[in-house]
Coordinates of C-alpha atoms in Angstrom, one line a residue:
Chain B
M1 CA -38.9 31.7 -7.5
I2 CA -36.0 30.6 -5.4
K3 CA -36.3 27.1 -6.9
Y4 CA -35.1 28.5 -10.3
L5 CA -32.3 30.5 -8.7
L6 CA -31.1 27.4 -6.7
K7 CA -31.2 25.3 -9.8
K8 CA -29.0 27.8 -11.5
E9 CA -26.5 28.0 -8.7
F10 CA -26.1 24.3 -8.4
K11 CA -25.8 23.8 -12.1
Q12 CA -23.2 26.6 -12.2
I13 CA -21.2 25.0 -9.4
I14 CA -21.3 21.5 -10.8
R15 CA -20.3 22.8 -14.3
N16 CA -17.5 24.8 -13.0
P17 CA -14.3 23.0 -14.1
F18 CA -12.6 23.7 -10.8
L19 CA -15.1 24.0 -7.9
P20 CA -16.4 20.5 -7.4
K21 CA -12.8 19.2 -7.3
M22 CA -11.9 21.9 -4.9
I23 CA -14.8 21.0 -2.6
F24 CA -13.4 17.4 -2.3
M25 CA -9.7 17.9 -2.6
F26 CA -9.4 20.8 -0.2
P27 CA -10.5 19.1 3.0
L28 CA -8.5 16.0 2.1
M29 CA -5.3 17.9 1.5
V30 CA -5.6 20.2 4.5
L31 CA -6.3 17.4 6.9
L32 CA -4.0 14.8 5.4
V33 CA -1.0 16.9 5.0
F34 CA -1.1 19.9 7.3
P35 CA -1.2 18.2 10.7
W36 CA 1.9 16.2 9.9
A37 CA 3.9 19.1 8.5
A38 CA 2.9 21.9 10.8
S39 CA 3.5 20.2 14.1
Y40 CA 5.0 21.3 17.3
E41 CA 5.8 17.8 18.3
I42 CA 9.5 17.5 18.4
K43 CA 11.2 14.1 18.1
N44 CA 14.7 12.9 17.2
L45 CA 16.4 15.5 19.3
N46 CA 20.2 15.1 19.1
L47 CA 21.8 14.5 22.4
S48 CA 25.4 14.8 23.3
V49 CA 26.4 13.2 26.6
I50 CA 29.5 14.0 28.6
D51 CA 29.7 11.2 31.0
N52 CA 32.4 12.1 33.6
D53 CA 31.5 9.2 35.8
H54 CA 31.5 6.1 33.6
S55 CA 29.5 4.2 36.2
T56 CA 26.5 1.8 36.0
Y57 CA 24.1 4.5 37.0
S58 CA 25.4 7.1 34.6
R59 CA 25.1 4.6 31.7
R60 CA 21.6 3.6 32.9
L61 CA 20.5 7.3 32.9
T62 CA 21.8 7.7 29.3
Q63 CA 20.0 4.5 28.3
T64 CA 16.7 5.7 29.9
I65 CA 16.9 8.9 27.9
I66 CA 17.5 7.2 24.6
S67 CA 14.8 4.6 25.1
S68 CA 12.3 7.5 25.5
N69 CA 12.4 7.8 21.7
Y70 CA 12.6 11.6 21.9
F71 CA 16.4 11.6 21.9
R72 CA 19.0 10.2 19.7
L73 CA 22.5 9.9 21.1
T74 CA 24.7 11.6 18.5
D75 CA 28.0 11.6 20.3
K76 CA 29.7 11.0 23.6
S77 CA 32.1 13.9 24.3
A78 CA 35.0 13.9 26.6
S79 CA 34.6 17.5 27.7
Y80 CA 32.1 20.3 27.7
N81 CA 34.0 22.2 25.1
Q82 CA 34.0 19.3 22.8
A83 CA 30.2 18.9 23.3
L84 CA 29.7 22.6 22.6
K85 CA 31.5 22.2 19.3
S86 CA 29.0 19.5 18.3
I87 CA 26.2 22.0 19.1
E88 CA 27.9 24.6 17.0
S89 CA 28.2 22.3 14.1
N90 CA 24.5 21.4 14.6
K91 CA 25.2 17.8 15.4
A92 CA 23.7 18.1 18.9
D93 CA 20.6 20.0 20.2
I94 CA 21.2 19.5 23.8
I95 CA 24.1 18.5 26.1
L96 CA 23.8 16.4 29.2
E97 CA 26.8 16.5 31.5
I98 CA 27.0 13.9 34.2
P99 CA 29.4 14.8 37.0
Q100 CA 32.3 12.6 38.2
N101 CA 30.9 11.5 41.5
F102 CA 27.4 10.8 40.2
E103 CA 27.0 7.2 41.3
K104 CA 28.9 7.7 44.5
S105 CA 26.7 10.6 45.6
I106 CA 23.5 8.7 44.8
I107 CA 24.6 5.7 46.9
N108 CA 25.6 8.0 49.7
R109 CA 22.2 9.8 49.4
E110 CA 23.9 13.0 48.6
P111 CA 22.3 15.4 46.1
V112 CA 24.0 15.5 42.8
K113 CA 23.6 18.0 40.0
V114 CA 23.5 17.2 36.3
M115 CA 23.8 19.9 33.8
L116 CA 21.6 20.4 30.8
S117 CA 22.6 22.8 28.1
A118 CA 20.3 23.3 25.1
N119 CA 20.9 24.9 21.7
A120 CA 18.4 27.7 21.9
V121 CA 18.8 29.0 18.4
N122 CA 15.4 27.6 17.8
G123 CA 14.1 28.7 21.2
M124 CA 11.0 26.5 21.0
K125 CA 13.0 23.4 20.2
G126 CA 15.6 24.1 22.9
G127 CA 12.9 24.7 25.5
I128 CA 11.1 21.6 24.6
A129 CA 14.3 19.5 24.6
T130 CA 15.2 20.8 28.1
T131 CA 11.7 20.0 29.4
Y132 CA 11.7 16.5 27.9
L133 CA 15.1 15.7 29.3
S134 CA 14.3 17.1 32.7
M135 CA 11.2 15.0 32.9
I136 CA 13.0 11.9 31.9
I137 CA 15.7 12.5 34.5
G138 CA 13.0 13.2 37.0
A139 CA 11.4 9.8 36.3
F140 CA 14.8 8.1 36.5
N141 CA 15.2 9.8 39.9
T142 CA 12.0 8.4 41.2
T143 CA 12.9 4.9 39.9
L144 CA 16.2 5.1 41.7
I145 CA 14.7 6.2 45.0
S146 CA 12.2 3.3 45.0
E147 CA 15.0 0.9 44.1
L148 CA 17.6 2.0 46.5
F149 CA 15.7 3.6 49.4
P150 CA 12.2 2.2 49.4
E151 CA 11.6 3.9 52.8
M152 CA 11.9 7.3 51.0
A153 CA 9.5 6.5 48.2
G154 CA 6.7 8.9 47.9
S155 CA 8.6 11.6 49.7
S156 CA 9.6 14.6 47.7
S157 CA 13.3 14.2 48.1
N158 CA 15.4 14.3 44.9
M159 CA 18.6 12.5 44.4
I160 CA 19.3 14.1 41.1
Q161 CA 18.4 17.8 41.2
I162 CA 16.8 19.3 38.3
D163 CA 14.2 21.9 38.3
S164 CA 11.2 20.2 36.8
Q165 CA 8.3 22.6 37.1
Y166 CA 6.8 21.6 33.7
R167 CA 4.8 18.6 33.3
F168 CA 5.9 16.2 30.7
N169 CA 3.4 16.5 27.9
K170 CA 2.3 13.0 27.3
H171 CA -0.5 14.4 25.1
L172 CA 1.8 16.2 22.9
N173 CA -0.2 14.6 20.2
Y174 CA -0.5 17.6 18.0
Q175 CA -3.0 16.2 15.6
V176 CA -5.7 15.9 18.2
F177 CA -5.4 19.6 18.8
M178 CA -5.0 20.7 15.1
V179 CA -7.5 18.5 13.3
P180 CA -10.7 20.1 14.7
A181 CA -9.3 23.5 14.2
L182 CA -8.4 22.7 10.6
M183 CA -12.0 21.8 9.9
V184 CA -12.9 25.3 10.9
M185 CA -10.3 26.6 8.4
I186 CA -11.8 24.4 5.6
L187 CA -15.3 25.8 6.3
T188 CA -14.0 29.3 6.4
L189 CA -12.1 29.2 3.2
L190 CA -14.7 27.4 1.2
C191 CA -17.8 29.1 2.6
G192 CA -16.3 32.6 3.1
F193 CA -14.2 32.9 0.0
L194 CA -16.5 31.4 -2.6
P195 CA -19.7 33.5 -2.0
A196 CA -17.5 36.7 -2.0
V197 CA -16.2 35.7 -5.4
S198 CA -19.5 34.5 -6.9
I199 CA -21.5 37.7 -6.7
V200 CA -18.6 39.9 -7.9
F201 CA -18.1 37.5 -10.7
E202 CA -21.7 38.0 -11.8
K203 CA -21.1 41.8 -11.6
E204 CA -18.2 41.5 -14.0
L205 CA -20.0 39.3 -16.4
G206 CA -23.0 41.6 -16.4
T207 CA -25.5 38.9 -15.4
M208 CA -25.9 40.8 -12.1
E209 CA -27.5 43.6 -14.0
Q210 CA -29.9 41.3 -15.7
I211 CA -30.9 40.0 -12.2
N212 CA -31.2 43.6 -10.8
V213 CA -33.5 44.6 -13.6
S214 CA -35.8 41.7 -12.7
P215 CA -38.3 41.6 -9.9
V216 CA -36.2 39.1 -7.8
P217 CA -36.5 40.1 -4.1
K218 CA -33.1 40.8 -2.5
I219 CA -33.6 38.2 0.2
T220 CA -34.5 35.5 -2.4
F221 CA -31.4 36.2 -4.4
I222 CA -29.1 36.1 -1.4
L223 CA -30.6 33.0 0.0
A224 CA -30.1 31.3 -3.3
K225 CA -26.5 32.3 -3.1
L226 CA -26.2 31.0 0.5
I227 CA -27.9 27.7 0.4
P228 CA -25.5 26.0 -1.9
F229 CA -22.7 26.9 0.5
W230 CA -24.5 25.1 3.3
I231 CA -24.4 22.0 1.3
I232 CA -20.8 22.5 0.2
G233 CA -19.8 23.1 3.8
F234 CA -21.6 20.0 5.0
I235 CA -19.9 17.9 2.4
A236 CA -16.5 19.3 3.3
I237 CA -17.0 18.9 7.0
T238 CA -18.2 15.3 6.5
I239 CA -15.1 14.5 4.5
G240 CA -13.2 16.1 7.4
F241 CA -14.9 13.8 10.0
T242 CA -14.0 10.8 7.8
V243 CA -10.4 11.8 7.4
A244 CA -10.1 12.5 11.1
W245 CA -11.4 9.1 11.9
L246 CA -9.5 7.1 9.3
D247 CA -6.2 8.9 9.4
Y248 CA -6.0 10.0 13.0
G249 CA -8.5 7.7 14.7
L250 CA -10.2 10.8 16.0
I251 CA -13.9 10.6 16.8
P252 CA -15.5 13.5 18.6
V253 CA -16.3 12.8 22.3
G254 CA -19.4 14.9 21.8
H255 CA -22.3 14.5 19.4
F256 CA -22.1 15.0 15.7
Y257 CA -25.4 16.8 15.6
I258 CA -24.0 19.5 17.8
I259 CA -21.1 20.0 15.4
Y260 CA -23.5 20.1 12.4
T261 CA -25.7 22.6 14.2
F262 CA -22.8 24.9 15.0
A263 CA -21.4 24.4 11.5
A264 CA -24.7 25.4 9.9
I265 CA -24.8 28.6 11.9
Y266 CA -21.2 29.3 11.2
I267 CA -21.5 28.7 7.4
F268 CA -24.4 31.1 7.4
A269 CA -22.4 33.7 9.2
I270 CA -19.2 33.4 7.2
S271 CA -21.0 33.2 3.8
G272 CA -23.0 36.3 4.8
M273 CA -19.7 38.0 5.4
G274 CA -18.5 36.9 2.0
I275 CA -21.6 38.4 0.4
V276 CA -21.2 41.7 2.2
I277 CA -17.7 41.9 0.8
S278 CA -18.9 41.1 -2.7
N279 CA -21.6 43.8 -2.4
F280 CA -19.0 46.4 -1.7
A281 CA -16.4 45.2 -4.2
S282 CA -16.9 46.1 -7.8
T283 CA -14.2 43.9 -9.3
L284 CA -12.9 40.4 -8.6
Q285 CA -9.5 41.7 -7.7
Q286 CA -11.0 44.0 -5.0
A287 CA -13.1 41.2 -3.5
V288 CA -10.1 38.8 -3.4
F289 CA -7.9 41.4 -1.6
I290 CA -10.6 42.3 0.9
V291 CA -11.3 38.7 1.7
F292 CA -7.6 38.0 2.1
F293 CA -7.2 40.9 4.5
F294 CA -10.0 39.6 6.7
M295 CA -9.0 36.0 6.4
M296 CA -5.4 36.7 7.5
L297 CA -6.7 38.8 10.5
F298 CA -9.2 36.1 11.5
I299 CA -6.8 33.2 11.2
M300 CA -4.0 35.0 13.2
L301 CA -6.5 35.9 15.9
S302 CA -8.3 32.6 15.9
G303 CA -6.2 30.5 18.3
L304 CA -5.3 28.1 15.5
Y305 CA -1.6 28.2 16.5
T306 CA -1.3 30.6 19.4
P307 CA -3.8 30.5 22.2
V308 CA -6.0 33.5 22.4
D309 CA -5.7 33.4 26.2
S310 CA -2.0 34.4 25.9
M311 CA -2.7 37.3 23.6
P312 CA -2.6 40.9 24.9
N313 CA -5.9 42.3 26.0
W314 CA -6.5 44.4 22.8
A315 CA -6.0 41.3 20.7
K316 CA -8.4 39.4 22.9
W317 CA -11.0 42.0 22.2
I318 CA -10.5 41.7 18.5
A319 CA -10.6 37.9 18.8
A320 CA -14.0 38.2 20.5
F321 CA -15.4 39.6 17.2
N322 CA -13.8 36.8 15.2
P323 CA -16.3 34.1 14.2
L324 CA -13.4 31.7 13.6
K325 CA -12.2 31.8 17.1
H326 CA -15.6 30.9 18.4
L327 CA -16.0 27.9 16.1
M328 CA -12.5 26.8 16.9
I329 CA -13.3 26.7 20.6
V330 CA -16.5 24.8 19.8
M331 CA -14.8 22.2 17.6
R332 CA -12.0 21.5 20.0
S333 CA -14.4 21.3 22.9
I334 CA -16.7 18.9 21.2
Y335 CA -14.0 16.8 19.8
L336 CA -11.8 16.6 22.8
K337 CA -14.1 17.2 25.8
G338 CA -17.5 16.3 24.5
S339 CA -19.1 19.6 25.4
N340 CA -22.8 20.2 24.9
F341 CA -25.0 23.1 23.9
T342 CA -25.2 24.4 27.5
Q343 CA -21.5 24.5 28.0
L344 CA -21.1 26.2 24.6
G345 CA -23.9 28.7 25.1
G346 CA -21.6 31.7 24.8
E347 CA -20.2 30.6 21.5
L348 CA -23.7 29.7 20.3
A349 CA -24.9 33.2 21.0
A350 CA -21.9 34.8 19.5
L351 CA -22.1 32.8 16.3
L352 CA -25.9 33.4 16.0
G353 CA -25.1 37.1 16.4
F354 CA -22.6 37.1 13.6
A355 CA -25.0 35.2 11.4
V356 CA -27.7 37.7 11.9
F357 CA -25.4 40.7 11.6
F358 CA -23.6 39.7 8.4
N359 CA -26.7 38.5 6.7
G360 CA -28.7 41.6 7.7
L361 CA -25.9 43.7 6.3
A362 CA -25.7 41.5 3.2
V363 CA -29.4 42.2 2.4
L364 CA -29.0 45.9 3.3
S365 CA -25.9 46.5 1.3
Y366 CA -27.2 44.7 -1.8
R367 CA -28.7 47.5 -3.9
K368 CA -30.8 46.6 -6.9
T369 CA -31.3 50.3 -7.6
N370 CA -28.4 52.8 -7.3
Chain C
M1 CA -53.5 55.4 -27.4
E2 CA -52.3 54.3 -24.0
T3 CA -49.1 55.9 -22.7
V4 CA -46.6 53.4 -21.5
I5 CA -43.6 55.6 -20.7
K6 CA -44.0 59.1 -19.4
V7 CA -41.0 61.2 -18.4
E8 CA -41.0 64.8 -17.1
N9 CA -37.9 66.8 -16.5
L10 CA -35.8 63.8 -15.7
T11 CA -32.3 64.6 -14.6
K12 CA -29.4 62.5 -13.3
R13 CA -26.2 64.0 -11.9
F14 CA -23.1 62.2 -10.8
G15 CA -21.4 64.8 -8.6
S16 CA -21.0 67.9 -10.7
F17 CA -21.5 66.1 -14.0
T18 CA -25.1 66.1 -15.4
A19 CA -25.4 62.9 -17.4
V20 CA -29.1 63.4 -18.2
D21 CA -30.3 66.9 -18.3
N22 CA -34.0 67.6 -17.9
I23 CA -35.5 65.3 -20.5
S24 CA -39.2 64.9 -21.1
F25 CA -41.1 62.6 -23.5
E26 CA -43.9 60.1 -23.8
V27 CA -44.0 56.7 -25.5
K28 CA -47.2 55.1 -26.6
K29 CA -48.2 51.5 -26.4
G30 CA -46.9 49.4 -29.3
E31 CA -44.5 52.0 -30.5
I32 CA -40.9 51.5 -31.5
F33 CA -39.1 54.4 -29.9
G34 CA -35.6 54.9 -31.0
F35 CA -33.2 56.6 -28.6
L36 CA -30.2 58.0 -30.5
G37 CA -27.1 59.8 -29.4
A38 CA -23.4 59.8 -29.6
N39 CA -21.3 57.8 -27.1
G40 CA -21.5 59.5 -23.7
A41 CA -24.7 61.5 -24.6
G42 CA -26.5 59.9 -21.7
K43 CA -28.7 57.3 -23.4
T44 CA -27.7 54.4 -21.2
T45 CA -28.1 56.5 -18.1
A46 CA -31.6 57.5 -19.1
M47 CA -32.5 54.0 -19.9
R48 CA -31.2 52.7 -16.6
M49 CA -33.4 55.2 -14.8
L50 CA -36.4 54.0 -16.7
C51 CA -35.6 50.4 -15.8
G52 CA -35.3 51.0 -12.1
L53 CA -31.6 50.3 -12.0
S54 CA -30.7 53.9 -11.2
L55 CA -32.6 56.5 -9.3
P56 CA -33.2 59.9 -10.9
T57 CA -31.7 63.0 -9.2
E58 CA -34.7 65.1 -10.2
G59 CA -37.9 64.8 -12.2
K60 CA -40.7 62.4 -12.6
G61 CA -41.2 59.3 -14.7
T62 CA -43.7 56.4 -14.9
V63 CA -43.1 53.2 -16.8
A64 CA -46.1 50.9 -17.3
G65 CA -48.0 53.0 -14.9
Y66 CA -45.5 52.7 -12.0
D67 CA -43.4 55.5 -10.6
I68 CA -39.7 54.9 -11.3
Y69 CA -38.7 56.7 -8.2
T70 CA -41.0 55.1 -5.6
Q71 CA -41.9 51.8 -7.3
P72 CA -38.8 50.5 -9.1
E73 CA -39.5 46.9 -8.2
L74 CA -43.0 47.1 -9.7
V75 CA -41.6 48.7 -12.8
K76 CA -39.2 45.7 -13.0
K77 CA -42.1 43.3 -13.1
S78 CA -43.6 44.8 -16.2
I79 CA -40.4 45.4 -18.3
G80 CA -37.8 43.5 -20.2
Y81 CA -34.2 44.6 -20.5
M82 CA -31.5 43.6 -22.8
S83 CA -28.2 45.2 -21.9
Q84 CA -25.4 46.4 -24.2
K85 CA -23.2 43.7 -22.8
F86 CA -24.4 40.1 -23.3
S87 CA -25.7 39.0 -20.0
M88 CA -27.2 35.6 -20.2
Y89 CA -25.7 32.8 -18.1
E90 CA -23.0 31.4 -20.4
D91 CA -22.6 28.3 -18.3
L92 CA -26.3 27.4 -18.5
K93 CA -27.9 25.8 -21.5
V94 CA -30.3 27.7 -23.8
W95 CA -33.4 26.2 -22.3
E96 CA -32.0 26.7 -18.8
N97 CA -31.7 30.4 -19.3
L98 CA -35.3 30.6 -20.5
E99 CA -36.4 28.5 -17.5
L100 CA -34.5 30.7 -15.1
F101 CA -35.7 34.0 -16.4
G102 CA -39.2 32.7 -16.9
G103 CA -39.2 31.5 -13.3
I104 CA -37.9 34.8 -12.0
Y105 CA -40.8 36.6 -13.6
G106 CA -43.2 34.2 -12.0
M107 CA -44.2 32.0 -15.0
S108 CA -45.3 28.5 -14.3
D109 CA -43.4 25.4 -15.3
E110 CA -46.0 24.4 -17.9
I111 CA -46.1 27.8 -19.5
I112 CA -42.3 28.0 -19.5
K113 CA -42.2 24.7 -21.3
I114 CA -44.8 25.5 -23.9
K115 CA -43.2 28.9 -24.6
T116 CA -39.8 27.4 -24.9
D117 CA -41.0 24.9 -27.4
E118 CA -42.6 27.7 -29.4
L119 CA -39.6 29.9 -29.3
M120 CA -37.1 27.2 -30.3
A121 CA -39.3 26.3 -33.3
S122 CA -39.7 29.9 -34.4
L123 CA -36.0 30.7 -34.1
N124 CA -35.0 27.4 -35.6
F125 CA -33.0 26.8 -32.4
E126 CA -34.0 23.1 -31.9
E127 CA -30.4 22.0 -32.2
E128 CA -29.1 24.6 -29.9
R129 CA -31.6 24.1 -27.2
D130 CA -29.3 21.8 -25.2
K131 CA -26.1 23.6 -25.8
L132 CA -24.4 25.8 -23.3
V133 CA -24.8 29.5 -24.2
K134 CA -21.1 30.1 -24.3
S135 CA -20.8 27.8 -27.3
L136 CA -23.2 29.9 -29.4
P137 CA -22.1 32.4 -32.0
L138 CA -22.7 36.1 -31.2
G139 CA -25.7 36.4 -33.6
F140 CA -27.4 33.5 -31.8
K141 CA -26.6 35.0 -28.5
Q142 CA -28.2 38.3 -29.3
K143 CA -31.3 36.7 -30.6
L144 CA -31.5 34.6 -27.4
A145 CA -31.0 37.6 -25.2
F146 CA -33.8 39.5 -27.0
S147 CA -36.0 36.4 -26.7
V148 CA -35.3 36.2 -23.0
S149 CA -36.1 39.8 -22.5
I150 CA -39.6 39.4 -24.0
F151 CA -40.1 35.8 -22.8
H152 CA -42.5 36.9 -20.0
T153 CA -44.4 39.3 -22.4
P154 CA -43.5 42.6 -20.7
K155 CA -45.3 45.8 -21.4
V156 CA -42.1 47.5 -22.5
V157 CA -38.8 46.1 -23.5
F158 CA -35.6 48.2 -23.3
L159 CA -32.9 47.3 -25.7
D160 CA -29.5 48.9 -25.2
E161 CA -27.6 48.8 -28.5
P162 CA -28.9 45.3 -29.2
T163 CA -27.3 44.9 -32.6
G164 CA -23.7 45.9 -31.7
G165 CA -21.2 43.8 -33.5
V166 CA -23.5 41.5 -35.5
D167 CA -23.7 41.1 -39.3
P168 CA -26.3 42.8 -41.5
I169 CA -28.3 39.7 -42.1
T170 CA -28.6 39.0 -38.4
R171 CA -29.5 42.6 -37.8
R172 CA -32.2 42.4 -40.4
R173 CA -33.5 39.3 -38.7
F174 CA -33.3 40.9 -35.3
W175 CA -35.5 43.8 -36.5
E176 CA -38.0 41.4 -37.8
M177 CA -38.1 40.0 -34.3
I178 CA -38.7 43.5 -32.9
Y179 CA -41.6 44.0 -35.3
D180 CA -43.0 40.6 -34.2
A181 CA -42.8 41.8 -30.6
T182 CA -44.7 45.1 -31.3
A183 CA -47.3 43.1 -33.1
R184 CA -47.9 41.3 -29.8
G185 CA -48.4 44.7 -28.1
I186 CA -45.0 45.0 -26.6
T187 CA -43.6 48.6 -26.6
V188 CA -40.0 48.8 -27.7
F189 CA -37.5 51.3 -26.4
V190 CA -34.3 50.9 -28.3
T191 CA -30.9 52.7 -28.4
T192 CA -28.8 52.3 -31.4
H193 CA -25.8 53.7 -33.4
Y194 CA -27.0 52.4 -36.7
M195 CA -28.8 55.1 -38.6
D196 CA -30.5 52.6 -41.0
E197 CA -32.0 51.1 -37.8
A198 CA -33.3 54.6 -36.8
E199 CA -35.3 54.6 -40.0
Y200 CA -37.2 51.5 -38.7
C201 CA -38.4 53.3 -35.6
D202 CA -41.8 54.9 -35.3
R203 CA -40.4 57.8 -33.5
V204 CA -36.8 58.8 -32.8
S205 CA -35.3 61.1 -30.2
I206 CA -31.8 62.3 -30.5
M207 CA -29.8 63.1 -27.4
V208 CA -26.9 65.5 -27.4
D209 CA -25.0 66.2 -24.2
G210 CA -27.7 64.8 -21.9
R211 CA -30.5 66.7 -23.6
I212 CA -33.1 65.7 -26.1
E213 CA -32.4 67.9 -29.1
A214 CA -35.0 66.4 -31.5
L215 CA -37.9 64.1 -31.2
D216 CA -40.2 63.1 -34.1
S217 CA -40.8 60.4 -36.7
P218 CA -37.9 59.8 -39.0
K219 CA -39.9 61.2 -41.9
N220 CA -40.6 64.5 -40.1
L221 CA -37.0 64.8 -38.8
K222 CA -35.6 64.4 -42.3
A223 CA -38.0 67.1 -43.5
T224 CA -37.2 69.5 -40.7
Y225 CA -33.5 69.2 -41.1
K226 CA -33.7 69.0 -44.9
A227 CA -31.7 65.8 -44.9
K228 CA -31.7 62.8 -47.3
N229 CA -31.5 60.3 -44.5
M230 CA -31.3 59.9 -40.7
D231 CA -27.5 59.9 -40.8
E232 CA -27.4 63.5 -42.0
V233 CA -30.0 64.5 -39.3
F234 CA -27.8 62.9 -36.7
Q235 CA -24.6 64.5 -38.0
Q236 CA -26.1 68.0 -37.9
L237 CA -27.3 67.6 -34.3
A238 CA -24.4 65.6 -32.9
R239 CA -21.9 68.3 -34.2
K240 CA -23.3 70.7 -31.6
S241 CA -22.0 68.4 -28.9
K242 CA -19.5 70.0 -26.5
R243 CA -19.0 66.9 -24.4
K244 CA -16.1 64.7 -25.3
A245 CA -17.2 61.3 -26.5
D246 CA -15.3 58.5 -24.9

């Protein structure tokens, strides 16, 4: 019996004027555009330098900073007040002030202080600019020590004093972090949203009643609704792998079959959730709003942008019941670290749990007789 | 004569509203049983209970020998249903709808194929066979929906206002199809608003405010109510209604 229902589902999907395009375009758009636009990587920071020393070393420091490619020298100011004006007029993001006796102190092995002053209107940008600059100066410091006083090399002494407790994020390659997580988003939106809409749509058309008055077992009907989404999800994620490889040179460190296995369980879970929603909703509008509510909640608490670890405890608890969060951990771990089933055992159990729970509920909440 | 539908004191309440109030009747095999009533009289609710779509609040009923309360899924195997609202899959072709519903009722691929060929020939549907249902005119759609509802040769077919909105010629043709079905031993349970159609039924029940006010053959009803036609019978009974029609 399921054969006939599956045939129907596939024909309906293929004949839909919008769905097949969506299945291909959606992963492409999300992965091609999103990682570039929504990036935390900050480049082209505008630097204003107040060089009070005008010495070889002070010029060398400025040069080192500019050659890092993260900074762009927008102006050289004569005084701090003048530099501050360029911050106010948004010409500069950060000021570096080099004191008068910079070179002299270095040669005399006396500690010297440089001042960094960042525009923190965009707190994130200011913080990152300060960290970058500190690290570049720190590196410059080490170079100087090894040049001038080789006997001190390796010791912890600093000629130029800046607090540099953050590590310079060489891997601030945002795509590596975002692409695997975006694949989760694609699966969620395609395989969570569409099943929710598909049953409610049949309710509105009246075809649902024609099915309910027939002897189709509930499980058969729900399976026929779910199976196409497995295939849709697999197509979408395969497109995702391809884009990640072609566009970002990203290949998972771990195995593809582990990702597909997790994806299969996840699609089952999230489609089941979609079906539960469509069982409770009686109109398309209701279903769409309920799905939106849950999607927003799940995405916010998934760790897509903000790490779950830095959330307050109550939020962590909610996140633990969020299938998205678990698959995001899985995807990032397999892509970046090459984790295997044993290492991801907790996530595997959690996702299986969601799959059983949502699909059990889907079968229970689907009523052929009211 | 074998009894196909047997209903005793069937009641359906939604909260404090009694949609179907204590109705009892029997339908014999091969009969065309007309189920009449004004809008909101409870016809569709009663029919939905008989089809296993809705559970009765009180009372007993069997359809095709199965209890509608405890065996709704078995009832569904032996009935056909055509709803008020057209509910074939519009994005499937004519033959694909037949295949789907045939398959759902457990017909084999060969039988589906043979019966589809037969049906297309008898309906003169050969050209439409490969068309999407949504491209068909309403009259075609209604005929198709009826054909699908009896495709698996059910014991009873429930038709909920099957001829709403179609022209007199198509209605006429539709009733010929209903007679053909009864000739094949299918019992027909039909609701309608058209009083000329009521005359085509073997027996007619008239529902007013959830109760069955009259149940007999059209001829006897006309005699009892001293009416020229079924329309007058209906007018006399429906006037008693206290319920507001929607």
